[in-house]
């Protein structure tokens, strides 16, 4: 069974829904999930918010957070996840923002720097749990994006 099949099966078994908020992966996480037959039982919608303006408009990310911490940060990716979860009325949201390269890196945030955020809604008391993770992937643009998808799915599998 593939990683995405395990994720979809676990979500279906637990009657949970998921949404995605993607920047550097440009929809690859959502595409990977919907490659699984039956994914419509747990996935209704996702958000590709590549531009900062889209993160603010669609997900409610704070412009102050983007200015203060940068779009590739734990703060912004956590806000992306929370915004997507609320907008989609899902149980779980996974969000990613990173520098896939080859351009865009800096000494502080080199190419391959990726943040993955997850937000979970407790079905009993509706409280939210938010966590973010920082990664430094090696490889070309495609490899970094694919590694981001794999790690995001692993985080979802572990969190559910």
PDB file of C-alpha atoms in Angstrom, residues 4-160:
ATOM      1  CA  UNK A   4      -1.168   8.156   0.075  1.00  0.00           C
ATOM      2  CA  UNK A   5      -3.345   5.024   0.175  1.00  0.00           C
ATOM      3  CA  UNK A   6      -2.514   4.621   3.861  1.00  0.00           C
ATOM      4  CA  UNK A   7      -3.421   8.260   4.524  1.00  0.00           C
ATOM      5  CA  UNK A   8      -6.748   8.040   2.688  1.00  0.00           C
ATOM      6  CA  UNK A   9      -7.628   4.719   4.312  1.00  0.00           C
ATOM      7  CA  UNK A  10      -6.850   6.043   7.792  1.00  0.00           C
ATOM      8  CA  UNK A  11      -8.905   9.197   7.197  1.00  0.00           C
ATOM      9  CA  UNK A  12     -11.840   7.150   5.891  1.00  0.00           C
ATOM     10  CA  UNK A  13     -11.584   4.682   8.789  1.00  0.00           C
ATOM     11  CA  UNK A  14     -11.681   7.556  11.293  1.00  0.00           C
ATOM     12  CA  UNK A  15     -14.341   9.496   9.357  1.00  0.00           C
ATOM     13  CA  UNK A  16     -12.050  12.519   9.042  1.00  0.00           C
ATOM     14  CA  UNK A  17     -11.819  15.104   6.291  1.00  0.00           C
ATOM     15  CA  UNK A  18      -8.657  16.802   5.081  1.00  0.00           C
ATOM     16  CA  UNK A  19      -7.818  19.955   3.175  1.00  0.00           C
ATOM     17  CA  UNK A  20      -4.539  21.279   1.823  1.00  0.00           C
ATOM     18  CA  UNK A  21      -2.986  24.743   1.614  1.00  0.00           C
ATOM     19  CA  UNK A  22      -0.061  24.635  -0.775  1.00  0.00           C
ATOM     20  CA  UNK A  23       2.514  27.102  -1.928  1.00  0.00           C
ATOM     21  CA  UNK A  24       5.771  25.508  -3.137  1.00  0.00           C
ATOM     22  CA  UNK A  25       4.069  22.220  -4.048  1.00  0.00           C
ATOM     23  CA  UNK A  26       1.460  23.926  -6.203  1.00  0.00           C
ATOM     24  CA  UNK A  27      -1.250  21.319  -5.627  1.00  0.00           C
ATOM     25  CA  UNK A  28       0.897  18.175  -5.589  1.00  0.00           C
ATOM     26  CA  UNK A  29      -0.287  17.115  -2.150  1.00  0.00           C
ATOM     27  CA  UNK A  30      -3.935  17.371  -3.200  1.00  0.00           C
ATOM     28  CA  UNK A  31      -3.170  15.619  -6.502  1.00  0.00           C
ATOM     29  CA  UNK A  32      -1.402  12.806  -4.665  1.00  0.00           C
ATOM     30  CA  UNK A  33      -4.344  12.321  -2.318  1.00  0.00           C
ATOM     31  CA  UNK A  34      -6.929  12.298  -5.109  1.00  0.00           C
ATOM     32  CA  UNK A  35      -4.884   9.739  -7.041  1.00  0.00           C
ATOM     33  CA  UNK A  36      -6.343   7.293  -4.525  1.00  0.00           C
ATOM     34  CA  UNK A  37      -9.698   5.812  -5.439  1.00  0.00           C
ATOM     35  CA  UNK A  38     -12.245   6.743  -2.784  1.00  0.00           C
ATOM     36  CA  UNK A  39     -10.427   9.915  -1.719  1.00  0.00           C
ATOM     37  CA  UNK A  40     -13.635  11.891  -2.277  1.00  0.00           C
ATOM     38  CA  UNK A  41     -14.792  10.412   1.032  1.00  0.00           C
ATOM     39  CA  UNK A  42     -12.190  12.444   2.907  1.00  0.00           C
ATOM     40  CA  UNK A  43     -11.065  15.253   0.566  1.00  0.00           C
ATOM     41  CA  UNK A  44     -13.413  18.003  -0.614  1.00  0.00           C
ATOM     42  CA  UNK A  45     -11.152  20.932  -1.452  1.00  0.00           C
ATOM     43  CA  UNK A  46      -7.662  22.338  -1.329  1.00  0.00           C
ATOM     44  CA  UNK A  47      -6.031  25.715  -1.806  1.00  0.00           C
ATOM     45  CA  UNK A  48      -3.079  26.605  -4.001  1.00  0.00           C
ATOM     46  CA  UNK A  49      -1.875  29.900  -2.606  1.00  0.00           C
ATOM     47  CA  UNK A  50       1.391  30.499  -4.383  1.00  0.00           C
ATOM     48  CA  UNK A  51       1.276  34.304  -4.160  1.00  0.00           C
ATOM     49  CA  UNK A  52       1.360  36.099  -0.820  1.00  0.00           C
ATOM     50  CA  UNK A  53      -1.830  37.950  -1.764  1.00  0.00           C
ATOM     51  CA  UNK A  54      -3.612  34.612  -2.187  1.00  0.00           C
ATOM     52  CA  UNK A  55      -2.460  33.443   1.232  1.00  0.00           C
ATOM     53  CA  UNK A  56      -3.936  36.599   2.753  1.00  0.00           C
ATOM     54  CA  UNK A  57      -7.160  36.667   0.700  1.00  0.00           C
ATOM     55  CA  UNK A  58      -8.050  32.960   0.671  1.00  0.00           C
ATOM     56  CA  UNK A  59      -6.604  31.719   3.961  1.00  0.00           C
ATOM     57  CA  UNK A  60      -6.560  34.794   6.160  1.00  0.00           C
ATOM     58  CA  UNK A  61      -2.794  34.809   6.664  1.00  0.00           C
ATOM     59  CA  UNK A  62      -1.738  38.033   8.362  1.00  0.00           C
ATOM     60  CA  UNK A  63       0.204  40.495   6.216  1.00  0.00           C
ATOM     61  CA  UNK A  64       2.107  41.391   9.393  1.00  0.00           C
ATOM     62  CA  UNK A  65       3.205  37.753   9.780  1.00  0.00           C
ATOM     63  CA  UNK A  66       4.456  37.680   6.194  1.00  0.00           C
ATOM     64  CA  UNK A  67       6.363  40.946   6.715  1.00  0.00           C
ATOM     65  CA  UNK A  68       7.750  39.985  10.123  1.00  0.00           C
ATOM     66  CA  UNK A  69       8.653  36.327   9.605  1.00  0.00           C
ATOM     67  CA  UNK A  70       8.676  35.822   5.840  1.00  0.00           C
ATOM     68  CA  UNK A  71       6.339  33.650   3.828  1.00  0.00           C
ATOM     69  CA  UNK A  72       8.606  30.649   4.419  1.00  0.00           C
ATOM     70  CA  UNK A  73       8.183  30.427   8.191  1.00  0.00           C
ATOM     71  CA  UNK A  74       6.514  28.404  10.890  1.00  0.00           C
ATOM     72  CA  UNK A  75       4.171  31.293  11.686  1.00  0.00           C
ATOM     73  CA  UNK A  76       2.883  31.682   8.127  1.00  0.00           C
ATOM     74  CA  UNK A  77       2.523  27.957   7.448  1.00  0.00           C
ATOM     75  CA  UNK A  78       0.592  27.535  10.695  1.00  0.00           C
ATOM     76  CA  UNK A  79      -1.728  30.390   9.722  1.00  0.00           C
ATOM     77  CA  UNK A  80      -2.164  28.790   6.296  1.00  0.00           C
ATOM     78  CA  UNK A  81      -3.171  25.473   7.885  1.00  0.00           C
ATOM     79  CA  UNK A  82      -5.599  27.072  10.312  1.00  0.00           C
ATOM     80  CA  UNK A  83      -7.135  29.235   7.592  1.00  0.00           C
ATOM     81  CA  UNK A  84      -7.621  26.274   5.263  1.00  0.00           C
ATOM     82  CA  UNK A  85      -9.124  24.145   8.031  1.00  0.00           C
ATOM     83  CA  UNK A  86     -11.677  26.815   8.867  1.00  0.00           C
ATOM     84  CA  UNK A  87     -12.465  27.732   5.256  1.00  0.00           C
ATOM     85  CA  UNK A  88     -12.970  24.094   4.205  1.00  0.00           C
ATOM     86  CA  UNK A  89     -14.624  23.091   7.500  1.00  0.00           C
ATOM     87  CA  UNK A  90     -12.279  20.096   7.553  1.00  0.00           C
ATOM     88  CA  UNK A  91     -10.944  18.043  10.444  1.00  0.00           C
ATOM     89  CA  UNK A  92      -7.305  18.234   9.313  1.00  0.00           C
ATOM     90  CA  UNK A  93      -5.377  20.744   7.238  1.00  0.00           C
ATOM     91  CA  UNK A  94      -1.832  20.399   6.001  1.00  0.00           C
ATOM     92  CA  UNK A  95      -0.011  23.441   4.652  1.00  0.00           C
ATOM     93  CA  UNK A  96       3.359  23.904   2.992  1.00  0.00           C
ATOM     94  CA  UNK A  97       5.558  26.858   2.142  1.00  0.00           C
ATOM     95  CA  UNK A  98       9.142  26.618   1.014  1.00  0.00           C
ATOM     96  CA  UNK A  99      11.924  27.492  -1.358  1.00  0.00           C
ATOM     97  CA  UNK A 100      12.087  24.856  -4.095  1.00  0.00           C
ATOM     98  CA  UNK A 101      14.718  26.731  -6.120  1.00  0.00           C
ATOM     99  CA  UNK A 102      16.806  27.071  -7.993  1.00  0.00           C
ATOM    100  CA  UNK A 103      16.167  30.779  -7.255  1.00  0.00           C
ATOM    101  CA  UNK A 104      14.886  32.389  -4.083  1.00  0.00           C
ATOM    102  CA  UNK A 105      17.260  31.086  -1.463  1.00  0.00           C
ATOM    103  CA  UNK A 106      19.269  33.185   0.979  1.00  0.00           C
ATOM    104  CA  UNK A 107      21.955  32.409   3.553  1.00  0.00           C
ATOM    105  CA  UNK A 108      19.279  32.434   6.274  1.00  0.00           C
ATOM    106  CA  UNK A 109      16.772  30.394   4.252  1.00  0.00           C
ATOM    107  CA  UNK A 110      18.573  28.428   1.549  1.00  0.00           C
ATOM    108  CA  UNK A 111      16.939  26.557  -1.306  1.00  0.00           C
ATOM    109  CA  UNK A 112      15.353  23.426   0.154  1.00  0.00           C
ATOM    110  CA  UNK A 113      14.007  25.165   3.260  1.00  0.00           C
ATOM    111  CA  UNK A 114      10.409  24.041   3.697  1.00  0.00           C
ATOM    112  CA  UNK A 115       7.881  24.468   6.481  1.00  0.00           C
ATOM    113  CA  UNK A 116       4.982  22.067   6.852  1.00  0.00           C
ATOM    114  CA  UNK A 117       2.118  22.989   9.136  1.00  0.00           C
ATOM    115  CA  UNK A 118      -0.745  20.874  10.333  1.00  0.00           C
ATOM    116  CA  UNK A 119      -3.925  21.902  12.087  1.00  0.00           C
ATOM    117  CA  UNK A 120      -6.341  19.379  13.610  1.00  0.00           C
ATOM    118  CA  UNK A 121      -9.847  19.940  14.922  1.00  0.00           C
ATOM    119  CA  UNK A 122     -10.914  17.825  17.884  1.00  0.00           C
ATOM    120  CA  UNK A 123     -14.297  16.313  17.011  1.00  0.00           C
ATOM    121  CA  UNK A 124     -15.441  16.432  20.656  1.00  0.00           C
ATOM    122  CA  UNK A 125     -14.680  19.959  21.814  1.00  0.00           C
ATOM    123  CA  UNK A 126     -13.814  21.583  18.449  1.00  0.00           C
ATOM    124  CA  UNK A 127     -10.463  22.814  19.817  1.00  0.00           C
ATOM    125  CA  UNK A 128      -7.568  23.194  17.371  1.00  0.00           C
ATOM    126  CA  UNK A 129      -4.097  21.711  17.610  1.00  0.00           C
ATOM    127  CA  UNK A 130      -1.456  23.405  15.470  1.00  0.00           C
ATOM    128  CA  UNK A 131       2.102  22.262  14.810  1.00  0.00           C
ATOM    129  CA  UNK A 132       4.759  23.138  12.275  1.00  0.00           C
ATOM    130  CA  UNK A 133       7.929  21.424  11.115  1.00  0.00           C
ATOM    131  CA  UNK A 134      11.033  22.755   9.397  1.00  0.00           C
ATOM    132  CA  UNK A 135      12.885  20.766   6.747  1.00  0.00           C
ATOM    133  CA  UNK A 136      15.994  21.301   4.653  1.00  0.00           C
ATOM    134  CA  UNK A 137      15.729  19.146   1.555  1.00  0.00           C
ATOM    135  CA  UNK A 138      18.462  18.507  -0.986  1.00  0.00           C
ATOM    136  CA  UNK A 139      17.916  18.162  -4.712  1.00  0.00           C
ATOM    137  CA  UNK A 140      16.532  20.020  -7.670  1.00  0.00           C
ATOM    138  CA  UNK A 141      13.170  21.808  -7.732  1.00  0.00           C
ATOM    139  CA  UNK A 142      11.193  18.675  -8.568  1.00  0.00           C
ATOM    140  CA  UNK A 143      12.940  16.582  -5.906  1.00  0.00           C
ATOM    141  CA  UNK A 144      12.357  19.207  -3.227  1.00  0.00           C
ATOM    142  CA  UNK A 145       8.677  19.457  -4.108  1.00  0.00           C
ATOM    143  CA  UNK A 146       8.255  15.658  -4.132  1.00  0.00           C
ATOM    144  CA  UNK A 147      10.077  15.279  -0.789  1.00  0.00           C
ATOM    145  CA  UNK A 148       7.769  17.949   0.643  1.00  0.00           C
ATOM    146  CA  UNK A 149       4.700  15.977  -0.463  1.00  0.00           C
ATOM    147  CA  UNK A 150       6.078  12.775   1.070  1.00  0.00           C
ATOM    148  CA  UNK A 151       6.867  14.446   4.409  1.00  0.00           C
ATOM    149  CA  UNK A 152       3.496  16.191   4.501  1.00  0.00           C
ATOM    150  CA  UNK A 153       1.694  12.869   4.008  1.00  0.00           C
ATOM    151  CA  UNK A 154       3.841  11.225   6.698  1.00  0.00           C
ATOM    152  CA  UNK A 155       2.931  14.022   9.115  1.00  0.00           C
ATOM    153  CA  UNK A 156      -0.775  13.572   8.356  1.00  0.00           C
ATOM    154  CA  UNK A 157      -0.506   9.800   8.834  1.00  0.00           C
ATOM    155  CA  UNK A 158       1.241  10.221  12.180  1.00  0.00           C
ATOM    156  CA  UNK A 159      -1.107  12.955  13.405  1.00  0.00           C
ATOM    157  CA  UNK A 160      -4.343  11.071  12.723  1.00  0.00           C
TER     158      UNK A 160
END
